[in-house]
Short mmCIF file of C-alpha atoms and ligand atoms in Angstrom, two decimals:
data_model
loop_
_atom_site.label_atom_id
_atom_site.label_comp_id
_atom_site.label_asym_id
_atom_site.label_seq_id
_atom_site.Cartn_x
_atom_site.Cartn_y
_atom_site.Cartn_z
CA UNK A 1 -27.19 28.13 30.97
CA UNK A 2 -24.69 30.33 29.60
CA UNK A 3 -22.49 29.56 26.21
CA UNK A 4 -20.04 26.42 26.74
CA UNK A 5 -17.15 26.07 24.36
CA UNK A 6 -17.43 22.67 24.30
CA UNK A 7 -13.95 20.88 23.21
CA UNK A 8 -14.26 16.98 24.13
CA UNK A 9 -13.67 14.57 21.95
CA UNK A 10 -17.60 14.14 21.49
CA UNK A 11 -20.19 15.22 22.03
CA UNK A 12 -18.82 17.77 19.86
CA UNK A 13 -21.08 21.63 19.32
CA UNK A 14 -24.29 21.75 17.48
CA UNK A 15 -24.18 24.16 14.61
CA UNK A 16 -27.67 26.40 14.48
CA UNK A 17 -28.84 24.41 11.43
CA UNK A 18 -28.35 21.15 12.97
CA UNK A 19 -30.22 22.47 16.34
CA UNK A 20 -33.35 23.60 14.31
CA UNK A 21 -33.59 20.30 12.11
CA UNK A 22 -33.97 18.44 15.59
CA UNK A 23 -36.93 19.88 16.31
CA UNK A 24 -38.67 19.02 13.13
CA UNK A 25 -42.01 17.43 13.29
CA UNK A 26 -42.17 13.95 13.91
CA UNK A 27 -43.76 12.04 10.75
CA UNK A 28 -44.11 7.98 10.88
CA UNK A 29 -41.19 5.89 10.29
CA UNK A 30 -43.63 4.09 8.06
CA UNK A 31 -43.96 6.66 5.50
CA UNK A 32 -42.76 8.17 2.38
CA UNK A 33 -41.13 10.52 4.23
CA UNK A 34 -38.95 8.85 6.16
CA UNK A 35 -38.08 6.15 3.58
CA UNK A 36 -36.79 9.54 1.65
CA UNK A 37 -34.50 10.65 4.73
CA UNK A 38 -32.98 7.08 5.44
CA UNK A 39 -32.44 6.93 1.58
CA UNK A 40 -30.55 10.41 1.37
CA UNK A 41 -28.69 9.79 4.85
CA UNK A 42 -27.34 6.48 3.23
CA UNK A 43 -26.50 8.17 -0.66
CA UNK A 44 -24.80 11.04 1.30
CA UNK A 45 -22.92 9.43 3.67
CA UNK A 46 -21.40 6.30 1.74
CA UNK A 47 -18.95 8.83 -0.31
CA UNK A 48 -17.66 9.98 3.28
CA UNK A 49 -16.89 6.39 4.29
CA UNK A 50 -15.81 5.53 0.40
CA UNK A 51 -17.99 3.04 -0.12
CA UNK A 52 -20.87 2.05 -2.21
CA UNK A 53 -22.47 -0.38 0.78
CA UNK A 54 -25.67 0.66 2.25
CA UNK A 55 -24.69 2.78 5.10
CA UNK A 56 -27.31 1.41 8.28
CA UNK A 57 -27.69 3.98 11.01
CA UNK A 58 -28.61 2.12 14.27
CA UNK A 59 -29.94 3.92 17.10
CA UNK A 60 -27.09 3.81 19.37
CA UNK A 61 -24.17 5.32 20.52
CA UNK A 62 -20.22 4.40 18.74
CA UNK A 63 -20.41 1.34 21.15
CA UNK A 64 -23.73 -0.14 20.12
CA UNK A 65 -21.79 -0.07 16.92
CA UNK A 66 -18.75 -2.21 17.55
CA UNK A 67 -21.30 -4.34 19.06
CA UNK A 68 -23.20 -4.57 16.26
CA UNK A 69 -19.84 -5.51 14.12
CA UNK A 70 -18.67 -7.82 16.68
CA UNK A 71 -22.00 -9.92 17.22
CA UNK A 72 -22.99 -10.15 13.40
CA UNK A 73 -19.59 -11.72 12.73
CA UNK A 74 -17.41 -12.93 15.58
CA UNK A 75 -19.04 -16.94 17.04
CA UNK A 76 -17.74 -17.68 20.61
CA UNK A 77 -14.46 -19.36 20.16
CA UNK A 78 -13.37 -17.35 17.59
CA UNK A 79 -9.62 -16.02 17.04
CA UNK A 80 -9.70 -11.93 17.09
CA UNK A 81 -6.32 -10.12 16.83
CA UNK A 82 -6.55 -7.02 18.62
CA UNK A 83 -4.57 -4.20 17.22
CA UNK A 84 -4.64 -2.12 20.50
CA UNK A 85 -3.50 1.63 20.56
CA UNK A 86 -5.20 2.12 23.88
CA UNK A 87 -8.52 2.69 25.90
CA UNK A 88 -11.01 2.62 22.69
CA UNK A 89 -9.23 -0.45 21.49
CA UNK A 90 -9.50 -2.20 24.34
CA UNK A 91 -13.15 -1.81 24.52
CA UNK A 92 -13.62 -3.17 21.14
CA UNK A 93 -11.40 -6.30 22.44
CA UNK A 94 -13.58 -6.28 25.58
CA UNK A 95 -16.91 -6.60 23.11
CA UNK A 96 -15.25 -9.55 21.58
CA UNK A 97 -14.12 -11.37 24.51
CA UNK A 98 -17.57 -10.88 26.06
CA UNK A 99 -18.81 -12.89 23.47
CA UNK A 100 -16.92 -15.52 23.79
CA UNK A 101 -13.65 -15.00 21.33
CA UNK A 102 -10.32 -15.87 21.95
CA UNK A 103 -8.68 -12.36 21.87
CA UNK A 104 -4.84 -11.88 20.85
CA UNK A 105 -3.41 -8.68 21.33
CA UNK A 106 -1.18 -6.58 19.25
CA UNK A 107 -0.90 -3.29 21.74
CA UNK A 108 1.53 -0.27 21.34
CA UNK A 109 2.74 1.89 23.89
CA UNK A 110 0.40 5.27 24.52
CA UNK A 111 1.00 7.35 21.69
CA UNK A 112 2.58 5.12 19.22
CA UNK A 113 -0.05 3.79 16.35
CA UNK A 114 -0.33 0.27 15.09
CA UNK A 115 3.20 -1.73 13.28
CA UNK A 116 2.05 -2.57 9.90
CA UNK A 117 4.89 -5.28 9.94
CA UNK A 118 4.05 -6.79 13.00
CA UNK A 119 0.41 -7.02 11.91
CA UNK A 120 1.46 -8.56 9.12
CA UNK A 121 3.98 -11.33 11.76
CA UNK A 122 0.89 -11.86 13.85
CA UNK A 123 -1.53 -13.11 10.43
CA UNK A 124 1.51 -15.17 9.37
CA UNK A 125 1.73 -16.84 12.62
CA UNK A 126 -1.77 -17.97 12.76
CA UNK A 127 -5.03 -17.69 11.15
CA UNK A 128 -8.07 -15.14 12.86
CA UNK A 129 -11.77 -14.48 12.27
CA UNK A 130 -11.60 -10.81 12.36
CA UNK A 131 -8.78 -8.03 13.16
CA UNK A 132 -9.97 -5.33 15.61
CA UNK A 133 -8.61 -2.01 14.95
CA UNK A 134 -9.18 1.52 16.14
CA UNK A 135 -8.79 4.92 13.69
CA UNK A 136 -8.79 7.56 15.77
CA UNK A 137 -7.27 6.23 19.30
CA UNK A 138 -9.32 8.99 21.17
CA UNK A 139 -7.60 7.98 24.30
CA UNK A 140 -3.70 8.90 22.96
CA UNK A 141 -4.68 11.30 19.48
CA UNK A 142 -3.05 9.07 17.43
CA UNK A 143 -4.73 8.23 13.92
CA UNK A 144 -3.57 4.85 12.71
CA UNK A 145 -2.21 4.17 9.24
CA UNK A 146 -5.03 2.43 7.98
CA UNK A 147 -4.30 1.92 4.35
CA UNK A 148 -1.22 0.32 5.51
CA UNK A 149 -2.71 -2.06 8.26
CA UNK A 150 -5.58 -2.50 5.68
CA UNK A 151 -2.86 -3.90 2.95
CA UNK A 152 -1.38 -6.01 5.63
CA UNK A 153 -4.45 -7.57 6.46
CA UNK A 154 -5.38 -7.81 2.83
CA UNK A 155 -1.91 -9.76 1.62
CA UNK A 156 -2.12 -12.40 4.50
CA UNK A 157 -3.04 -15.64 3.67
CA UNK A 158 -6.18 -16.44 5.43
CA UNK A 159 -7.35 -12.64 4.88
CA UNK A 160 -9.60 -11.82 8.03
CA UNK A 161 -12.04 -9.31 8.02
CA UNK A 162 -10.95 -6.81 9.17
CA UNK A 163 -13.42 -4.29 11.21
CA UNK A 164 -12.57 -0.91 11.71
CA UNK A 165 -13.90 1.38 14.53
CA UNK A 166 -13.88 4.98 13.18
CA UNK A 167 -16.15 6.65 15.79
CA UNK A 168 -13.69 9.46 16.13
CA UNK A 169 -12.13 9.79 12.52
CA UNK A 170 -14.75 9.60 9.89
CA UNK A 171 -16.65 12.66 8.71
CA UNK A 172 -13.45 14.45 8.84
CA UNK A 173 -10.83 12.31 7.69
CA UNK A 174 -11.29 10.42 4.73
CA UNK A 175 -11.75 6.60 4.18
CA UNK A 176 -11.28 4.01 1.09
CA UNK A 177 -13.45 1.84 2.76
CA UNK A 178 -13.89 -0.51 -0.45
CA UNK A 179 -10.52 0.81 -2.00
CA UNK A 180 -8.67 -0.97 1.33
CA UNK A 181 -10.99 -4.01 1.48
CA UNK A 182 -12.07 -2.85 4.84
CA UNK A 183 -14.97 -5.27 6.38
CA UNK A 184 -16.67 -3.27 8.83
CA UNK A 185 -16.73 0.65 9.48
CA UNK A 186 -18.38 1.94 12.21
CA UNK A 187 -18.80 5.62 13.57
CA UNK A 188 -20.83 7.42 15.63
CA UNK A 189 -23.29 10.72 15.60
CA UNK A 190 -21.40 12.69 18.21
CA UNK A 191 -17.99 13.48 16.24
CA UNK A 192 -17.15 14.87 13.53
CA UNK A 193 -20.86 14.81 11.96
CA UNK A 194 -21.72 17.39 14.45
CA UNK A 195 -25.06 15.57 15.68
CA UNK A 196 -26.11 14.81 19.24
CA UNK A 197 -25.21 10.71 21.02
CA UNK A 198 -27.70 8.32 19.91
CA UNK A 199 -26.39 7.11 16.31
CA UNK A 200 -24.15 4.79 14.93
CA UNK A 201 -23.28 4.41 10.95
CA UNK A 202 -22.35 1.03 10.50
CA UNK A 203 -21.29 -0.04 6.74
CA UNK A 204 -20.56 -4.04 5.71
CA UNK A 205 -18.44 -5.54 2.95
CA UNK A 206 -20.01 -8.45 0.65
CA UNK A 207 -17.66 -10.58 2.75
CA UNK A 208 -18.60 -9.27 6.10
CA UNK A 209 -22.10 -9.84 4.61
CA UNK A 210 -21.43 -14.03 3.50
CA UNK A 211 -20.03 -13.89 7.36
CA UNK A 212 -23.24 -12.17 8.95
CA UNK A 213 -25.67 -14.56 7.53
CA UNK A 214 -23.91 -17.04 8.44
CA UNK A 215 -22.86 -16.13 11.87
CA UNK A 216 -24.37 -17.63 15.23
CA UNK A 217 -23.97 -15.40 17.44
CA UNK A 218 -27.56 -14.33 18.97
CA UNK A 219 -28.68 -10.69 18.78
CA UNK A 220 -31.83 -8.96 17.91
CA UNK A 221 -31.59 -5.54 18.52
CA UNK A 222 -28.45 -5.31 16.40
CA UNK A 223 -29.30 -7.81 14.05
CA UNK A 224 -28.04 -6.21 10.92
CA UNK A 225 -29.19 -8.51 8.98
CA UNK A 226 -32.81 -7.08 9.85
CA UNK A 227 -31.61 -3.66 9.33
CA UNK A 228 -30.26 -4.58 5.90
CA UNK A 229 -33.71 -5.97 4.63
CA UNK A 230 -35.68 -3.47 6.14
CA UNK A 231 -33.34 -0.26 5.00
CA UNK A 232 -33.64 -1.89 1.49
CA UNK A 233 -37.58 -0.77 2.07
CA UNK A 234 -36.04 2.21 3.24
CA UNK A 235 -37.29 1.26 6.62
CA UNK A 236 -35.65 0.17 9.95
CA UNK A 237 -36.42 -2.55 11.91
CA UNK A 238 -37.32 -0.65 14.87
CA UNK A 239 -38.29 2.56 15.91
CA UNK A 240 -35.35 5.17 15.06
CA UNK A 241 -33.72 8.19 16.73
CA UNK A 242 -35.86 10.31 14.13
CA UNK A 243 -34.84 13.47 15.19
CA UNK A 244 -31.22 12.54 15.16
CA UNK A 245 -31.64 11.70 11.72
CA UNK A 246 -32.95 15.22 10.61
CA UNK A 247 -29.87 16.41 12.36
CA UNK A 248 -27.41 14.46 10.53
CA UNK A 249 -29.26 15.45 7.58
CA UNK A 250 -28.65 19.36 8.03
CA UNK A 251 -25.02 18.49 9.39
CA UNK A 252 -24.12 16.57 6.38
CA UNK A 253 -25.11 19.25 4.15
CA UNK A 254 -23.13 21.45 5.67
CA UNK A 255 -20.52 19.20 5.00
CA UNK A 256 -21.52 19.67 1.18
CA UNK A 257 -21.92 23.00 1.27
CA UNK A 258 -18.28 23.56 2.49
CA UNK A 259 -16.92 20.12 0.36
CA UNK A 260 -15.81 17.35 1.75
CA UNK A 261 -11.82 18.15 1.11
CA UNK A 262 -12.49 21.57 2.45
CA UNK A 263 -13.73 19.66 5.84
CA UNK A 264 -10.95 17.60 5.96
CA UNK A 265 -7.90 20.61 5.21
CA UNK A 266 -10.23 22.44 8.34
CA UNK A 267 -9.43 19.99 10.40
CA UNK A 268 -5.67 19.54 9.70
CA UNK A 269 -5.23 23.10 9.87
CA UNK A 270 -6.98 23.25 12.86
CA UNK A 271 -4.94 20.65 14.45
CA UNK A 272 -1.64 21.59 13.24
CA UNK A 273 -2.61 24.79 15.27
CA UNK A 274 -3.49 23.30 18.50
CA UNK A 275 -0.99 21.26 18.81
CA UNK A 276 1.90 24.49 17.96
CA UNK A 277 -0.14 26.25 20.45
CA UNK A 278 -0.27 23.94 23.38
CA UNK A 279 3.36 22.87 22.54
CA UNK A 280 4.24 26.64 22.91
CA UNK A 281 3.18 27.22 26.28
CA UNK A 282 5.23 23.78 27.32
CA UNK A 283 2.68 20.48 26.32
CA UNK A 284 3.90 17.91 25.12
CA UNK A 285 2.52 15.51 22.97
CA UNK A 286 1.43 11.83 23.00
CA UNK A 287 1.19 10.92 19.16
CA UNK A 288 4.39 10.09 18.01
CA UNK A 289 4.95 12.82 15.11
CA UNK A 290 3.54 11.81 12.10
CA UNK A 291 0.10 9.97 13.55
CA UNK A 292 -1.16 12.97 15.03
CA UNK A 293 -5.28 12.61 14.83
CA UNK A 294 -6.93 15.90 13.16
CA UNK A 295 -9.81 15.33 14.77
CA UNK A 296 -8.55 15.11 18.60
CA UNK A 297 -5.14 15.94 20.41
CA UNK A 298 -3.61 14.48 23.62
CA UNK A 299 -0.54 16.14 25.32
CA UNK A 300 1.46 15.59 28.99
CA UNK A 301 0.39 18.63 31.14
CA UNK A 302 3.01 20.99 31.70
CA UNK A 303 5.24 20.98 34.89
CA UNK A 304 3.31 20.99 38.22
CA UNK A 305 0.15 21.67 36.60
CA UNK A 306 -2.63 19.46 37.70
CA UNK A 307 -5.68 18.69 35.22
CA UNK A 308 -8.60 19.10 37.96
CA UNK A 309 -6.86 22.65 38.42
CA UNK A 310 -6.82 23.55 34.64
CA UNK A 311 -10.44 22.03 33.64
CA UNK A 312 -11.77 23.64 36.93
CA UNK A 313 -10.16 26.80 36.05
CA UNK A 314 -11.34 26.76 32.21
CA UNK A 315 -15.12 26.30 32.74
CA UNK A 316 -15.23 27.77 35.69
CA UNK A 317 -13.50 30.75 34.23
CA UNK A 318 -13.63 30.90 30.22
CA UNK A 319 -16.90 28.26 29.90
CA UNK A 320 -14.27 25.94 28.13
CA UNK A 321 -14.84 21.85 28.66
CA UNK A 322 -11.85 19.98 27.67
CA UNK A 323 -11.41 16.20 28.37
CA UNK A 324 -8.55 14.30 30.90
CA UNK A 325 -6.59 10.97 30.28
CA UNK A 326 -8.80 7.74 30.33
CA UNK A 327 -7.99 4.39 31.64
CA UNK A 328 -3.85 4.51 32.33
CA UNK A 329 -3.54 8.31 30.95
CA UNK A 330 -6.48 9.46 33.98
CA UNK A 331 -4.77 12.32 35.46
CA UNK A 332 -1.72 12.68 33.25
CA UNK A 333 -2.69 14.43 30.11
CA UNK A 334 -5.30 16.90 28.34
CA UNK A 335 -7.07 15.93 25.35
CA UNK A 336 -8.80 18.57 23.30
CA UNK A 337 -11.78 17.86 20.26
CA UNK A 338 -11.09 19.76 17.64
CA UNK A 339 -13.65 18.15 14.75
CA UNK A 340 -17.08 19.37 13.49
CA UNK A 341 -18.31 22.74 14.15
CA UNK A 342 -15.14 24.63 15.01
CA UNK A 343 -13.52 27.01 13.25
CA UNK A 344 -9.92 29.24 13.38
CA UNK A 345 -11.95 31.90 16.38
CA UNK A 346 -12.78 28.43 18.24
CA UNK A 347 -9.26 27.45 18.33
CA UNK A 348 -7.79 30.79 19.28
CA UNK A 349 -10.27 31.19 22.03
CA UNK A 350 -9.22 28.19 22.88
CA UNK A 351 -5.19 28.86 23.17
CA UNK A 352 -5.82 31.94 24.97
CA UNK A 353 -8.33 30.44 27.88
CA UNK A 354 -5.59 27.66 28.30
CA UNK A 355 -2.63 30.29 28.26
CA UNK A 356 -4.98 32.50 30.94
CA UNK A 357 -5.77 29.62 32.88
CA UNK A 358 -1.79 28.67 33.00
CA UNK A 359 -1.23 32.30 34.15
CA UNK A 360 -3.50 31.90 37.20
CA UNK A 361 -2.68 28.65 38.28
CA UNK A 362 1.44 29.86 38.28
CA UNK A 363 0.03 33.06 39.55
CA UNK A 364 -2.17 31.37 42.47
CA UNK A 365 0.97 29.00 43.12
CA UNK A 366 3.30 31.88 44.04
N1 PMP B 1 -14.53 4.31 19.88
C1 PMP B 1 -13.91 5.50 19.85
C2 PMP B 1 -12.66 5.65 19.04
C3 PMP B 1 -14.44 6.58 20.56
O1 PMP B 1 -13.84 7.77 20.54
C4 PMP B 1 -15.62 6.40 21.31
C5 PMP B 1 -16.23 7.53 22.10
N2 PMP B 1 -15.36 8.38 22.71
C6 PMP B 1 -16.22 5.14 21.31
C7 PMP B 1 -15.65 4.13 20.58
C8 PMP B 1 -17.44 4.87 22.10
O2 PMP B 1 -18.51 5.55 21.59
P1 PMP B 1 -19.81 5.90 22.48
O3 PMP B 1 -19.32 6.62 23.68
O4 PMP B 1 -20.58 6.73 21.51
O5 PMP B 1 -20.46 4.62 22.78
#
């Protein structure tokens, strides 16, 4: 197969180091060995999340992960606020309603992130188990102001936990996780940590600890719990996505061989640059300015340009993927991954299949 440019939001591109380590030998997950890889996967990554929790990586993809939050802490009848910016957060609501909560929704328009204020309305009008909230809205671009929701969360009487999905944010934007009192992070293989599907990172405050133990809710595979007492062996409870693992451990130190505030200024430039280019050739954008996501970027498709047309025309054409609207955006917008393995040639190449691709469509149209 020839050379894709691949620019969803996730999977994201392999970088050569990352490809090798996959193919490393397999050794037991019983061993020395491995009880050295889980142990430097959890050292490395905690600084990333900014936190000093043991960082368990499930075998899973993001969703397995905001299952794994949601069925460790939420019982059925349970209150869960919501704080919706769109098709990601709804699927964490949908987790939680599954199992039985009592879901409240706090939901902004496409392309608007989450009202600190009203957050902090909704906890004063009642009390909830557990706030739901979404980073990176992958659906819309936008990245929510966490610190801010966090403090909202954190000044409110009854103080729920709050659980954070950051599938599409973390390992290229950083996190406070214990700095904001955040219960829960969760994020996925796929993104920014430039690894193939099949791993979640899922990190637990003490709180969200006291509430696991002493939660209900059946599960075995995601029993963290389990994970937590065997990863303190430096085991996990069940088999694990081994050679994932060596690949997160080559992408991560790639992440420390650039720096981890190196990563991050990558991907704002990066973005900043997508965004002036696709606004240039007459985009528009969802995020309201200000919440733009550096990690992925969602924009209105010019004037009597149809997606099929344009994401035909750019594989078919320049071997570039790019992803469509989900849910209620399905047909309406673009959205482009720009986080992991990508770099200022990616992003040009980028610009200029788009521009070509605009050319031949108003070309083709004449
Ligand atoms: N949450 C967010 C914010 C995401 O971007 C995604 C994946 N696009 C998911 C959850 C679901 O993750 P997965 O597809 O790995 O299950």
């Amino acid at each position: 197969m020839e050379q894709i440019e691949v620019r969803v939001p996730g999977p994201t591109p392999l970088p050569p180091e990352v490809r090798a380590a996959l193919s490393t030998p397999m050794v037991s997950h019983r061993s020395q060995a491995f009880r050295g890889l889980l142990h430097r996967l959890d050292q490395t990554i905690r600084p990333l999340l900014g936190t000093e929790q043991q960082v368990l990586l499930l075998t899973t993809s993001g969703t397995g992960g905001l299952e794994a939050a949601v069925v460790n802490m939420v019982e059925p009848g349970d209150h869960v606020l919501s704080l919706s910016t769109g098709f990601f957060g709804e699927r964490f609501a949908s987790i939680a309603a599954r199992y039985g909560a009592t879901v409240d929704f706090l939901r902004s328009q496409p392309g608007c992130p989450v009202d600190p204020t009203m957050v902090a309305q909704r906890l004063s009008e009642r009390s909830y188990r557990a706030v739901l909230v979404t980073h990176c809205e992958t659906s819309t671009g936008v990245l929510n102001p966490i610190a801010d929701i966090a403090a909202a969360v954190d000044r409110s009487q009854e103080r729920p936990l709050l659980l954070l999905d950051g599938v599409s944010s973390l390992g290229a934007v950083p996190l406070d996780m214990d700095g904001l009192r955040i219960d829960a992070v969760v994020t996925a293989s796929q993104k920014a940590w430039m690894t193939p599907p099949g791993l979640a990172m899922i990190a637990l405050s003490e709180r969200a600890w006291q509430r696991a133990e002493q939660c209900s809710t059946p599960r075995y595979y995601l029993d963290l719990i389990a994970a937590r007492s065997s990863g303190i062996r430096g085991e996990t409870p069940w088999t694990p996505g081994l050679s994932l693992m060596y690949g997160l451990e080559a992408a991560l130190s790639l992440i420390k061989a650039e720096g981890f505030d190196d990563v991050v200024r990558r991907h704002l430039r990066l973005s900043r640059r997508v965004r002036a280019g696709l606004e240039a050739m007459g985009f528009r954008l969802l995020a309201s300015p200000g919440y733009e996501s550096p990690t992925v970027t969602a924009a209105y498709l010019p004037q009597g340009v149809a997606y099929e047309s344009l994401s035909g025309l750019l594989e078919s054409e320049h071997g570039v993927q790019v992803a469509g609207g989900v849910g209620e955006m399905k047909g309406k917008i673009i959205r482009i991954g720009h986080m992991g393995y990508i770099g200022e040639d990616n992003v040009a190449y980028l610009l200029e299949s788009i521009a070509a691709s605009l050319r031949q469509l108003r070309e083709g149209a004449r």
